PDB file of C-alpha atoms in Angstrom:
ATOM      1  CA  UNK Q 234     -57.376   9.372  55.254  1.00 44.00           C
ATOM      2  CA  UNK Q 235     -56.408   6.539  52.874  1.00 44.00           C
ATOM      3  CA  UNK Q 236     -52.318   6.225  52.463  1.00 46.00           C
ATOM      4  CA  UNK Q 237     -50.384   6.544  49.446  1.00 43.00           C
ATOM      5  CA  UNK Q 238     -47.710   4.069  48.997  1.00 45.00           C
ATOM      6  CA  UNK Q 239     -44.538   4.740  47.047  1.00 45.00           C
ATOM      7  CA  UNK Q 240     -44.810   4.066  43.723  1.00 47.00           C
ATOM      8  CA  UNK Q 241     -43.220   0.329  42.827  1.00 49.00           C
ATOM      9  CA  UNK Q 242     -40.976   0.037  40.148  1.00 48.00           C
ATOM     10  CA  UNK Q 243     -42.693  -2.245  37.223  1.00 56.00           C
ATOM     11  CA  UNK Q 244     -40.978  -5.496  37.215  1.00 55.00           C
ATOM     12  CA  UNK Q 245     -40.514  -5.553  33.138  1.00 62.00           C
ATOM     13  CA  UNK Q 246     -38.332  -2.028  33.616  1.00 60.00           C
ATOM     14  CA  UNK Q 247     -35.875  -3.745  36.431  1.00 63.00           C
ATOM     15  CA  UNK Q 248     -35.487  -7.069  33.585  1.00 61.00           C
ATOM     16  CA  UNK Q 249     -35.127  -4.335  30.963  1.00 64.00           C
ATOM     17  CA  UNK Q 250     -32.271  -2.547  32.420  1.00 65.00           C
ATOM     18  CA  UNK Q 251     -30.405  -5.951  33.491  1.00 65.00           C
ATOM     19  CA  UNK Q 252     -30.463  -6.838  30.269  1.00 68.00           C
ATOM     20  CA  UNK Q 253     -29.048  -3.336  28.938  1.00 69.00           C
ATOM     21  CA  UNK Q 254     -26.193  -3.356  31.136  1.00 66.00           C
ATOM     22  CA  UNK Q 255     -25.408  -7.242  30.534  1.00 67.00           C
ATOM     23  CA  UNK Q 256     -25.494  -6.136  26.596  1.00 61.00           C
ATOM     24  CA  UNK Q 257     -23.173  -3.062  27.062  1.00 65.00           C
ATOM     25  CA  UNK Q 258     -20.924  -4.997  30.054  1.00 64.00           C
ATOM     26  CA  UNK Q 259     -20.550  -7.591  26.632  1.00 62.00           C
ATOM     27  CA  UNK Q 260     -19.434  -5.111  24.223  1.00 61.00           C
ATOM     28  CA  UNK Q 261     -16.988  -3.478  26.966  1.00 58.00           C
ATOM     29  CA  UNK Q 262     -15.125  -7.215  27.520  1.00 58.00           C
ATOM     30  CA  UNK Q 263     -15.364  -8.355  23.716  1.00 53.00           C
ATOM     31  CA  UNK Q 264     -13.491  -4.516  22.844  1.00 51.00           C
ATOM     32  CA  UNK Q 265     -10.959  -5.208  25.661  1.00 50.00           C
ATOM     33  CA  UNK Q 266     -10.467  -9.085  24.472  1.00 51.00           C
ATOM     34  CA  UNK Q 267      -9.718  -7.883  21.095  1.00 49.00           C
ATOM     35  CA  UNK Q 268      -7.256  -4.867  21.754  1.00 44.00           C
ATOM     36  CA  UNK Q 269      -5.286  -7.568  23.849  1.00 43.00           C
ATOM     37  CA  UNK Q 270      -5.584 -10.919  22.384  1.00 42.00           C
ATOM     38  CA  UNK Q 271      -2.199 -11.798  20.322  1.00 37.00           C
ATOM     39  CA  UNK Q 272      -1.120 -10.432  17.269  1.00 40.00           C
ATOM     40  CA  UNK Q 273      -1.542 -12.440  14.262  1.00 38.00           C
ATOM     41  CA  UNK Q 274       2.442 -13.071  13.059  1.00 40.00           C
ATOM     42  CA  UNK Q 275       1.876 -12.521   9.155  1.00 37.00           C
ATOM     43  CA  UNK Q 276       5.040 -15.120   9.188  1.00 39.00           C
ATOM     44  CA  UNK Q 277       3.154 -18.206  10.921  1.00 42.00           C
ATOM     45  CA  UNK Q 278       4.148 -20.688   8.224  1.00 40.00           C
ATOM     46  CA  UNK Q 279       6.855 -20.126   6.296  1.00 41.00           C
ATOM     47  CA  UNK Q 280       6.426 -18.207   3.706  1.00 42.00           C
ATOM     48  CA  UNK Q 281       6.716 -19.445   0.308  1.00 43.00           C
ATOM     49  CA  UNK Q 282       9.182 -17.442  -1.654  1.00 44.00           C
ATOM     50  CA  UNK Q 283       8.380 -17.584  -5.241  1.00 46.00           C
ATOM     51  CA  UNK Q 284       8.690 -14.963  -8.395  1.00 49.00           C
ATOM     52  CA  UNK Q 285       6.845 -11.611  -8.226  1.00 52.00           C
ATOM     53  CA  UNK Q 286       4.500 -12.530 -10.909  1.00 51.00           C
ATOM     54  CA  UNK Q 287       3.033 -15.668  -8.822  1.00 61.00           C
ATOM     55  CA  UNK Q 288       1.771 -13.135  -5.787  1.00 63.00           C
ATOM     56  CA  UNK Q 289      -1.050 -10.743  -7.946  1.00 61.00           C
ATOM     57  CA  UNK Q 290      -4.336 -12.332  -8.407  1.00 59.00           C
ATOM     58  CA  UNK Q 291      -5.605  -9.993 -11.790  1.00 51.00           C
ATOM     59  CA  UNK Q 292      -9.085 -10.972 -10.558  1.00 51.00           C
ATOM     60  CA  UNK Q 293      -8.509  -8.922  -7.221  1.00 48.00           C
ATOM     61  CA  UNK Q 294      -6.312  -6.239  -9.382  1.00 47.00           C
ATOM     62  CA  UNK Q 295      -8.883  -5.569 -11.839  1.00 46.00           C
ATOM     63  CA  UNK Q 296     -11.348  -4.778  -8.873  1.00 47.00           C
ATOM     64  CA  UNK Q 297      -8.801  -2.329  -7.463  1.00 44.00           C
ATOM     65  CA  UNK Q 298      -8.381  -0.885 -10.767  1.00 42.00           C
ATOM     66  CA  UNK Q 299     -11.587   0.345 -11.172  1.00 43.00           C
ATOM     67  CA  UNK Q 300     -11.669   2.940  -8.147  1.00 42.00           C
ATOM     68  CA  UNK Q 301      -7.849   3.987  -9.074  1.00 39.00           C
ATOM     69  CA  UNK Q 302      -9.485   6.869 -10.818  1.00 36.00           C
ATOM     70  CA  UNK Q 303     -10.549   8.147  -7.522  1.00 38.00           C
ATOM     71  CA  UNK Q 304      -7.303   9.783  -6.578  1.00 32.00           C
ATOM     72  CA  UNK Q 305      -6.382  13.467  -4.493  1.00 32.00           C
ATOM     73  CA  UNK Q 306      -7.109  16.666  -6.414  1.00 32.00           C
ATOM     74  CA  UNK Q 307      -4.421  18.426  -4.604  1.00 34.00           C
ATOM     75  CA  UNK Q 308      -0.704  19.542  -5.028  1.00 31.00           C
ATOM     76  CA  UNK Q 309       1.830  17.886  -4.391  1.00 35.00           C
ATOM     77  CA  UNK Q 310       4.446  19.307  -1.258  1.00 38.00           C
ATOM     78  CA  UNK Q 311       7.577  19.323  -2.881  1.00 36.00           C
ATOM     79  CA  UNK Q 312      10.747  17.842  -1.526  1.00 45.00           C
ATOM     80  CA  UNK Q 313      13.870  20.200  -0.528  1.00 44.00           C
ATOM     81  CA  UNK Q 314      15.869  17.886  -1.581  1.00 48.00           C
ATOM     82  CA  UNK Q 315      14.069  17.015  -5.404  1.00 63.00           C
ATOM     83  CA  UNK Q 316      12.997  19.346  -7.943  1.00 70.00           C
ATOM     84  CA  UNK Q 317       9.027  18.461  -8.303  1.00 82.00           C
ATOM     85  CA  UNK Q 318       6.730  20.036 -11.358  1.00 83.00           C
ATOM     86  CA  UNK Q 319       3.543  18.904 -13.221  1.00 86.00           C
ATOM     87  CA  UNK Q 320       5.790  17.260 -15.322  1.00 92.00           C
ATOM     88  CA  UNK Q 321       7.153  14.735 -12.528  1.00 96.00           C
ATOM     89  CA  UNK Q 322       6.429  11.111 -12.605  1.00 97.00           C
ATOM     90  CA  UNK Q 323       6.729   9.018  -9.493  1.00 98.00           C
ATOM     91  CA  UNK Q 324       7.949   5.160 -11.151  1.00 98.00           C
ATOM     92  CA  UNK Q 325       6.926   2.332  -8.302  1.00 98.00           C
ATOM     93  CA  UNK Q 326       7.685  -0.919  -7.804  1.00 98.00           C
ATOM     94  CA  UNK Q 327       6.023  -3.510  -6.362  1.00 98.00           C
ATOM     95  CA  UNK Q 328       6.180  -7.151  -5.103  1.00 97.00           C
ATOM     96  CA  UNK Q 329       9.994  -7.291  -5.522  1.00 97.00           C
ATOM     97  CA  UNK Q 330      13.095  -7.815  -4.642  1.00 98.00           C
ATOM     98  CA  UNK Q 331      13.275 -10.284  -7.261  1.00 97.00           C
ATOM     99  CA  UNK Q 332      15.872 -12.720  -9.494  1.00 96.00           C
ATOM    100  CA  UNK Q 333      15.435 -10.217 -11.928  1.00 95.00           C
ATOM    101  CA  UNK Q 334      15.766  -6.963  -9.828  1.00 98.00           C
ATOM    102  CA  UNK Q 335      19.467  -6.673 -10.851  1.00 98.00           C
ATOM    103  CA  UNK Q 336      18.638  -5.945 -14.620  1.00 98.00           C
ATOM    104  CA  UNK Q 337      15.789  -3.730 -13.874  1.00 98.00           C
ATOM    105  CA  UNK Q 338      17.828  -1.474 -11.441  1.00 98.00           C
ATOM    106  CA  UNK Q 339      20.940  -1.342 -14.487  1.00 98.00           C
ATOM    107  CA  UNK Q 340      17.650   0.490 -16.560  1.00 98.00           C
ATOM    108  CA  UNK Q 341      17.241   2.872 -14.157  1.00 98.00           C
ATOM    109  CA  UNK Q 342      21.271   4.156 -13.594  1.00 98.00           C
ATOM    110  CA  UNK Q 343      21.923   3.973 -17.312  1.00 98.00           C
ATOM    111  CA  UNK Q 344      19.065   6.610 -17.427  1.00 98.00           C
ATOM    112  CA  UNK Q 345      20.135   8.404 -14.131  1.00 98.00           C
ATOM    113  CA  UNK Q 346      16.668   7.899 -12.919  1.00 98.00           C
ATOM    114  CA  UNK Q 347      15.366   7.237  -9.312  1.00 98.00           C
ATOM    115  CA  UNK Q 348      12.588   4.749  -8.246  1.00 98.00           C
ATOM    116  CA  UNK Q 349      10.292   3.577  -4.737  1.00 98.00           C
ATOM    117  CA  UNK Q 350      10.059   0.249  -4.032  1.00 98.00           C
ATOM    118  CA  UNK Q 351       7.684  -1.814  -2.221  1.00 98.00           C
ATOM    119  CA  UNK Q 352       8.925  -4.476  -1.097  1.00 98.00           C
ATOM    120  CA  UNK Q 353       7.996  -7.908   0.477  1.00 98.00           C
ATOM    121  CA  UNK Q 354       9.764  -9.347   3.490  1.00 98.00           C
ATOM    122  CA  UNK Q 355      10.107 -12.708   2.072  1.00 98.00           C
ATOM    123  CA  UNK Q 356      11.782 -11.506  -0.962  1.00 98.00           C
ATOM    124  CA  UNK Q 357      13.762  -8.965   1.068  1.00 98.00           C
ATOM    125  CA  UNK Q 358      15.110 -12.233   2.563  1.00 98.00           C
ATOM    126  CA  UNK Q 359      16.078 -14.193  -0.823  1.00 98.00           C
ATOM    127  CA  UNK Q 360      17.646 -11.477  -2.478  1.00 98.00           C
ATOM    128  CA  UNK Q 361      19.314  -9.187   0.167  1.00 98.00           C
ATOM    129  CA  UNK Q 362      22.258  -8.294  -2.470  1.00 98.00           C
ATOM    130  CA  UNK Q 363      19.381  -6.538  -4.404  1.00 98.00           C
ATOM    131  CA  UNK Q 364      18.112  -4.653  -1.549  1.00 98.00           C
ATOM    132  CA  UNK Q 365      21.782  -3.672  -0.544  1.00 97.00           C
ATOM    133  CA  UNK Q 366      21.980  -2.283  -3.915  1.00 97.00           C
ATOM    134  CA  UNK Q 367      19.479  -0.115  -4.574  1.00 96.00           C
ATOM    135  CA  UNK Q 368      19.480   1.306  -1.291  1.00 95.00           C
ATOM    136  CA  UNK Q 369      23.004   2.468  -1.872  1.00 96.00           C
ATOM    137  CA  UNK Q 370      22.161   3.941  -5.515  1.00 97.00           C
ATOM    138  CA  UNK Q 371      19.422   6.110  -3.805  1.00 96.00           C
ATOM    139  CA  UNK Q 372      16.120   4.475  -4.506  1.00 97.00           C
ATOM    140  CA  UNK Q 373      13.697   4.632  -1.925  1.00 97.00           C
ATOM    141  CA  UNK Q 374      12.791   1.816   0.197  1.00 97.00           C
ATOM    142  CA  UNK Q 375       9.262   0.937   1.116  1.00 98.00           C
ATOM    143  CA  UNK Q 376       7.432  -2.261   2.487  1.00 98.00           C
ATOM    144  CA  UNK Q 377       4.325  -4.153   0.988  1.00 98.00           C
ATOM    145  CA  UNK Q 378       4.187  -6.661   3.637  1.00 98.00           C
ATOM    146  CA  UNK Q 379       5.080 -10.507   3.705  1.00 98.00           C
ATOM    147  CA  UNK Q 380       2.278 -13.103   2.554  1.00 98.00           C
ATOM    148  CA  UNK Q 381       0.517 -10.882  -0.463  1.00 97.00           C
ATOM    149  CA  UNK Q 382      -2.230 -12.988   0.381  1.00 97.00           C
ATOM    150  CA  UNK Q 383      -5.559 -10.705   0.810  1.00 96.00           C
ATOM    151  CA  UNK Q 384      -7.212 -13.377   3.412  1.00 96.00           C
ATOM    152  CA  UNK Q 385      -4.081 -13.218   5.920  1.00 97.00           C
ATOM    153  CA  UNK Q 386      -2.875  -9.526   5.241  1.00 98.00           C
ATOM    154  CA  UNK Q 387      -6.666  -8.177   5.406  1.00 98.00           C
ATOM    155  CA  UNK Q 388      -7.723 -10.856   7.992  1.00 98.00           C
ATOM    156  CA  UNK Q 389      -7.960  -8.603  10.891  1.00 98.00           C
ATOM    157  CA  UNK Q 390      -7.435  -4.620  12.679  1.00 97.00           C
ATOM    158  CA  UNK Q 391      -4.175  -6.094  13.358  1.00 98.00           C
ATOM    159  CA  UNK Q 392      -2.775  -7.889  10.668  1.00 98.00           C
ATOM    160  CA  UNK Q 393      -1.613  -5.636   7.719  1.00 98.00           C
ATOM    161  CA  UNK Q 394       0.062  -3.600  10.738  1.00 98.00           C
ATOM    162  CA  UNK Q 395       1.854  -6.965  11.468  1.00 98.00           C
ATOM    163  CA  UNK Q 396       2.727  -7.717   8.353  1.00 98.00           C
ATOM    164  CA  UNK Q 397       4.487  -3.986   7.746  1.00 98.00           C
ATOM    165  CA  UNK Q 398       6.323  -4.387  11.117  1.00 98.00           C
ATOM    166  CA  UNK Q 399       7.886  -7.888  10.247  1.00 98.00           C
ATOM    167  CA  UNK Q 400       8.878  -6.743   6.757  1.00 98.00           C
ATOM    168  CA  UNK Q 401      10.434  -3.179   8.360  1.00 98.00           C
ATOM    169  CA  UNK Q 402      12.433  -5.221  10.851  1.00 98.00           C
ATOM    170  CA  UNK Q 403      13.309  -7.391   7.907  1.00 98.00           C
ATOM    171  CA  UNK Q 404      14.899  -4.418   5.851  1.00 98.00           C
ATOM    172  CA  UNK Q 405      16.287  -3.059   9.046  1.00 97.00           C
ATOM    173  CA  UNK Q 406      18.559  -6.335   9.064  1.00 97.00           C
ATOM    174  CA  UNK Q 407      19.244  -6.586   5.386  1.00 97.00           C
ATOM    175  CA  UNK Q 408      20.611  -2.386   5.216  1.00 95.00           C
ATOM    176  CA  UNK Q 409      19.724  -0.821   8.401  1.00 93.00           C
ATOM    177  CA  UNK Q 410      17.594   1.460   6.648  1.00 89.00           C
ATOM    178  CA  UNK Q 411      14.462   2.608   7.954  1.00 89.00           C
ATOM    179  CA  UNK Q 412      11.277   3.469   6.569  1.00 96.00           C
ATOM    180  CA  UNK Q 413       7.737   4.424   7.435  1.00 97.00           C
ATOM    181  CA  UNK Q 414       6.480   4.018   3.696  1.00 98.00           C
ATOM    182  CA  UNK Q 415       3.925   1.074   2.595  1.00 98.00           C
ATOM    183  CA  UNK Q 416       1.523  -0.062   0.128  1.00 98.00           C
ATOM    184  CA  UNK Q 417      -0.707  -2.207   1.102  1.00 98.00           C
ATOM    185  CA  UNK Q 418      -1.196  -5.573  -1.733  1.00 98.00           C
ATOM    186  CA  UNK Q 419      -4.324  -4.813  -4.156  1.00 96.00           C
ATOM    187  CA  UNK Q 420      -4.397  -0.930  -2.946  1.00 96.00           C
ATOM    188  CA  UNK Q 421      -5.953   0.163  -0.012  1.00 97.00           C
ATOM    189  CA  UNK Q 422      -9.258  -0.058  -1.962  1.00 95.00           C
ATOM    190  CA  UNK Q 423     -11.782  -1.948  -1.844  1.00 94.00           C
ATOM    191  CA  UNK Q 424      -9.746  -4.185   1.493  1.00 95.00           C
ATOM    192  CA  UNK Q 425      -8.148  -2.006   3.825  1.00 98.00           C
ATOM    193  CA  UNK Q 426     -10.891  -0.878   6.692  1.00 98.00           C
ATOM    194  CA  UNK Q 427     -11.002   2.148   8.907  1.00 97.00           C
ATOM    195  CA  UNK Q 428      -9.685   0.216  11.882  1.00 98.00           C
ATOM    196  CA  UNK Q 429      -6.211  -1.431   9.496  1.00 98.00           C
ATOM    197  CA  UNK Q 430      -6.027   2.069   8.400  1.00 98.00           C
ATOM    198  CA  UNK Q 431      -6.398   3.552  11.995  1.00 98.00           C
ATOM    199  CA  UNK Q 432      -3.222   0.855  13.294  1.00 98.00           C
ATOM    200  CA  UNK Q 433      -1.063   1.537  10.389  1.00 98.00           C
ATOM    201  CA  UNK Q 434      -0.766   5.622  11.735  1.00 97.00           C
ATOM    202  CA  UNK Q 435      -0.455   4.516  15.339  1.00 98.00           C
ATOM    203  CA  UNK Q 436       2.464   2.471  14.264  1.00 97.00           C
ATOM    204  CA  UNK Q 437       3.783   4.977  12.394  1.00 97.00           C
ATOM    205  CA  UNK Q 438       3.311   3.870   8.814  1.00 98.00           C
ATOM    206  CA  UNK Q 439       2.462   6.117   6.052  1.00 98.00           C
ATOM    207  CA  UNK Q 440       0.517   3.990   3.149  1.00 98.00           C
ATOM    208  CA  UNK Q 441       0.197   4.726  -0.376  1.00 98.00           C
ATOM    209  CA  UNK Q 442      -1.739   3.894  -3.226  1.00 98.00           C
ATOM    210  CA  UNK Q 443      -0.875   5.106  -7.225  1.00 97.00           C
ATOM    211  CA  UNK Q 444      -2.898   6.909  -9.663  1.00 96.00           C
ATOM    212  CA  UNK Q 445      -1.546   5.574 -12.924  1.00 97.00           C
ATOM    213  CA  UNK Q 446      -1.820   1.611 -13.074  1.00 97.00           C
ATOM    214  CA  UNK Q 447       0.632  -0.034 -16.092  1.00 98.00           C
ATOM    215  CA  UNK Q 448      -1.438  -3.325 -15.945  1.00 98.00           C
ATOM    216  CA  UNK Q 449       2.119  -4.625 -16.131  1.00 98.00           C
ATOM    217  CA  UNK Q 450       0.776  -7.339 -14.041  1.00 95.00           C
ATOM    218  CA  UNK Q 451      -2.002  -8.288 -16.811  1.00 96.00           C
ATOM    219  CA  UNK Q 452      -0.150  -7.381 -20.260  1.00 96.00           C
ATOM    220  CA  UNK Q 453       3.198  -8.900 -19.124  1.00 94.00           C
ATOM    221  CA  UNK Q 454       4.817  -6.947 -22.724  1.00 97.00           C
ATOM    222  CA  UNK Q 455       5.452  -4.074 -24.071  1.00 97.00           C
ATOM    223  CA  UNK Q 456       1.284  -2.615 -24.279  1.00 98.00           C
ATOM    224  CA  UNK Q 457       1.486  -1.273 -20.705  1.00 98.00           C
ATOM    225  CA  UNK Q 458       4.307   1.047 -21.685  1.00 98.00           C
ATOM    226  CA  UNK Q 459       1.686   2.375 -24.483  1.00 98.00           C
ATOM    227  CA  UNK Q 460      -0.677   2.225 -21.348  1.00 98.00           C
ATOM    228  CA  UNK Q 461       1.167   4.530 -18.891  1.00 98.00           C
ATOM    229  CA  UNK Q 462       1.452   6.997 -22.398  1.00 98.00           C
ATOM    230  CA  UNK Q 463      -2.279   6.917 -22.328  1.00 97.00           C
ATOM    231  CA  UNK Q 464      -3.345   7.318 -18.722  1.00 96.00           C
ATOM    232  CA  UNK Q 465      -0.582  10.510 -18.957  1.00 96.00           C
ATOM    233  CA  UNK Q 466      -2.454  11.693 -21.725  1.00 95.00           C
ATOM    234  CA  UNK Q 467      -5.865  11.822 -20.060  1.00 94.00           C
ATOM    235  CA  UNK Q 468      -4.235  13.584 -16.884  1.00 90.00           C
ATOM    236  CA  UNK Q 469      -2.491  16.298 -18.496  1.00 89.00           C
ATOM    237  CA  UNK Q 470      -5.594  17.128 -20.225  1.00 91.00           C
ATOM    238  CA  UNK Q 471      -8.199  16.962 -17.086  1.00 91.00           C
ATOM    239  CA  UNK Q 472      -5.818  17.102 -13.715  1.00 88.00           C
ATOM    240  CA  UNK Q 473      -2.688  18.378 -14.918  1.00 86.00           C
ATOM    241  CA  UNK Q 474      -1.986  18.785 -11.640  1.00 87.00           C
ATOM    242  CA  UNK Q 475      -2.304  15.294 -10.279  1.00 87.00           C
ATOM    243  CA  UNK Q 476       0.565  13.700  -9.062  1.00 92.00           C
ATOM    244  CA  UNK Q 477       1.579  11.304 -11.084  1.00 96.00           C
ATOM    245  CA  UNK Q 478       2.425   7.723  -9.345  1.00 98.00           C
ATOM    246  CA  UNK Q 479       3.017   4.640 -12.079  1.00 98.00           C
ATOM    247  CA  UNK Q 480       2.424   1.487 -10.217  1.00 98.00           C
ATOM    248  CA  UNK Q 481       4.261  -0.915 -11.882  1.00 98.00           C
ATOM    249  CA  UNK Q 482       5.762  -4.677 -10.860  1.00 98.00           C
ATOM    250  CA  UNK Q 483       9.295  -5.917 -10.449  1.00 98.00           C
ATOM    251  CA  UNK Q 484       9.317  -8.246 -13.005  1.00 97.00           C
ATOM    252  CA  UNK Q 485      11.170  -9.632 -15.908  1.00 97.00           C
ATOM    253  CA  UNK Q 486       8.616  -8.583 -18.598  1.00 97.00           C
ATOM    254  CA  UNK Q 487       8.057  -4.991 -16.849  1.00 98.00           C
ATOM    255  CA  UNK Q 488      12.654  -4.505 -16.679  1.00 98.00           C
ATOM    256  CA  UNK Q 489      12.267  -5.775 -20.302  1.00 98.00           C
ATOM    257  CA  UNK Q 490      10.749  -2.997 -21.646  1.00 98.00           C
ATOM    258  CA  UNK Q 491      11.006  -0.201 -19.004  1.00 98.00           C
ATOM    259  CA  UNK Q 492      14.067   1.279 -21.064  1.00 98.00           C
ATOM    260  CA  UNK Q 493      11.501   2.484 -23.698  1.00 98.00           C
ATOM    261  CA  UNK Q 494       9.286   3.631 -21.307  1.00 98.00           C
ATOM    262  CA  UNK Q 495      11.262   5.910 -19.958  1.00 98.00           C
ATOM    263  CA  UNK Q 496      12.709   7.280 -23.032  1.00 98.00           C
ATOM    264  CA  UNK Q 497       9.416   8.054 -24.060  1.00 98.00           C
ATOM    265  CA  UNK Q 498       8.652   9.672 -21.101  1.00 98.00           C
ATOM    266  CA  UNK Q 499      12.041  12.147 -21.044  1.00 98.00           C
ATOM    267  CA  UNK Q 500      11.350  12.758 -25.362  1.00 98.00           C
ATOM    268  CA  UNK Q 501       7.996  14.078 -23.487  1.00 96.00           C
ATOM    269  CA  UNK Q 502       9.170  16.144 -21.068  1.00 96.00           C
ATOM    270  CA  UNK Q 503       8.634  14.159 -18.082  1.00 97.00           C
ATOM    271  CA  UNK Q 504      11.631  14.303 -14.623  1.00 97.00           C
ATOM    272  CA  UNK Q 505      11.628  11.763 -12.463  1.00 97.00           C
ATOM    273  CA  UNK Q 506      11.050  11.783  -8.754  1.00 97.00           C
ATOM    274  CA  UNK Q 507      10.973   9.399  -5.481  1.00 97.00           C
ATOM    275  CA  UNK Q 508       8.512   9.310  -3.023  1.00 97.00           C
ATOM    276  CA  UNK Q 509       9.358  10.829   0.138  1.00 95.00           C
ATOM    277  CA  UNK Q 510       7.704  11.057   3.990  1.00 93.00           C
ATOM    278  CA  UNK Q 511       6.850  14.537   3.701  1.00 93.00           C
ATOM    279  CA  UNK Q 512       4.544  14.567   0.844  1.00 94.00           C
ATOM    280  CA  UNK Q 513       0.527  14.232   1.334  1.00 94.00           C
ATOM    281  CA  UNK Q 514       0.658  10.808   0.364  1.00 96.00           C
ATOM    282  CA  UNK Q 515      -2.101   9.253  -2.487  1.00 95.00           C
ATOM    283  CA  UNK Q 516      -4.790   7.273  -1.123  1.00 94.00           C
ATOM    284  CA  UNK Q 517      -8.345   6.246  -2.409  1.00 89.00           C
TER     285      UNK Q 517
END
């Protein structure tokens, strides 16, 4: 009777599955290398302080401002503490402190009216007396990172994280105020990726985006006060319940004509609200 031997394992399957596992063993060490390699300090270089203005590129801007229309179709939570309607606009600043931060925050008492700023730690830095100030009139405090460049801030998972932390420890020194609030330079849209966003929650950050864009940064005069009007318009006709966040820039041509902006806004009905950590925040 003729013997059957055990069936031998084809060659070309052992090589196969050597070369899975190698694959997959690769994968495993590159995920662990990058979890634990260094953090990129957004601060390597000193960086350069210069006016608000200088840090938007309107090329980038104008990219963002096309998917701005893509905002939440949901209610806003209101705040204990603030009275919040369909009539409430949300006015933010970014890219500031700056030389010209002063004037812009004498606007905003004259008309009893309360602001969110995102700031940069640089600028933090250069004009701390700013800072000091509006945090003790009751404007909120938020961060926009340090470099506003969108090849180191977007550069990496780790980076715009980075960049939040060293600003927040930088307004931590400056007022010992805290905050958890960011917006992230251009929008989060098209740049910030599901891994930046995932590392921004784990450290705690909350990041928002706006729905109404001045184009401050492009006009640099009065038309994006006619601009804001607009946009306003179009919501209260089609999303009157929208929440209504201005992004605007801290800027001398923006403080120079902010004073008619918001008068036109109260002759229209409009209050005037700050962001807060409890509200579902606006992101695209």
């Amino acid at each position: 009777m003729k013997k059957v031997s055990k069936k031998q394992t084809p060659y070309n399957t052992i090589f196969l599955s050597k070369i899975i596992g190698l694959v997959l063993l690769t994968l495993f060490l590159f995920f662990i290398w990058d979890m634990s390699k260094p953090h990129l300090q957004a601060t390597n270089g000193q960086a350069k302080i210069v006016t608000s203005s200088d840090f938007r590129d309107t090329s980038i801007s104008l990219k963002a401002k096309d998917h701005s229309a893509r905002t939440l179709d949901q209610q806003f939570k209101t705040n204990p503490n603030q009275q919040t309607t369909n009539q409430t606009v949300f006015l933010t600043f970014d890219d500031g402190p700056s030389a010209t931060s002063n004037q812009l925050l004498n606007v905003l008492k004259a008309h009893q009216v309360k602001a969110t700023f995102f700031m940069l730690g640089p600028q933090i830095q250069a004009h701390q007396a700013a800072v000091k100030r509006l945090y003790q009139e009751g404007h909120q405090l938020g961060l926009h990172g340090m470099t506003h460049d969108i090849n180191r801030f977007y550069q990496n998972s780790e980076s715009p994280a980075n960049e939040m932390r060293e600003a927040q420890r930088i307004l931590a020194s400056v007022t010992g105020g805290y905050t958890r609030l960011v917006r992230t330079p251009y929008g989060s849209v098209p740049n910030l990726t599901y891994d930046q966003k995932v590392r921004l929650n784990q450290y705690g950050f909350i990041y928002w985006d706006w729905t109404i864009d001045s184009l401050d940064w492009r006009y640099k005069n009065s038309q994006y006060v006619q601009e804001v009007l607009d946009q306003l318009q179009m919501f209260e006709k089609n999303k009157p319940w929208e929440p209504k966040v201005i992004l605007m820039h801290d800027q001398p041509s923006t403080t120079n004509y902010l004073d008619s902006l918001i008068t036109q806004l109260k002759a229209r009905g409009y209050t005037f609200a700050v962001i807060n950590e409890t509200m579902p925040p606006v992101q695209h």
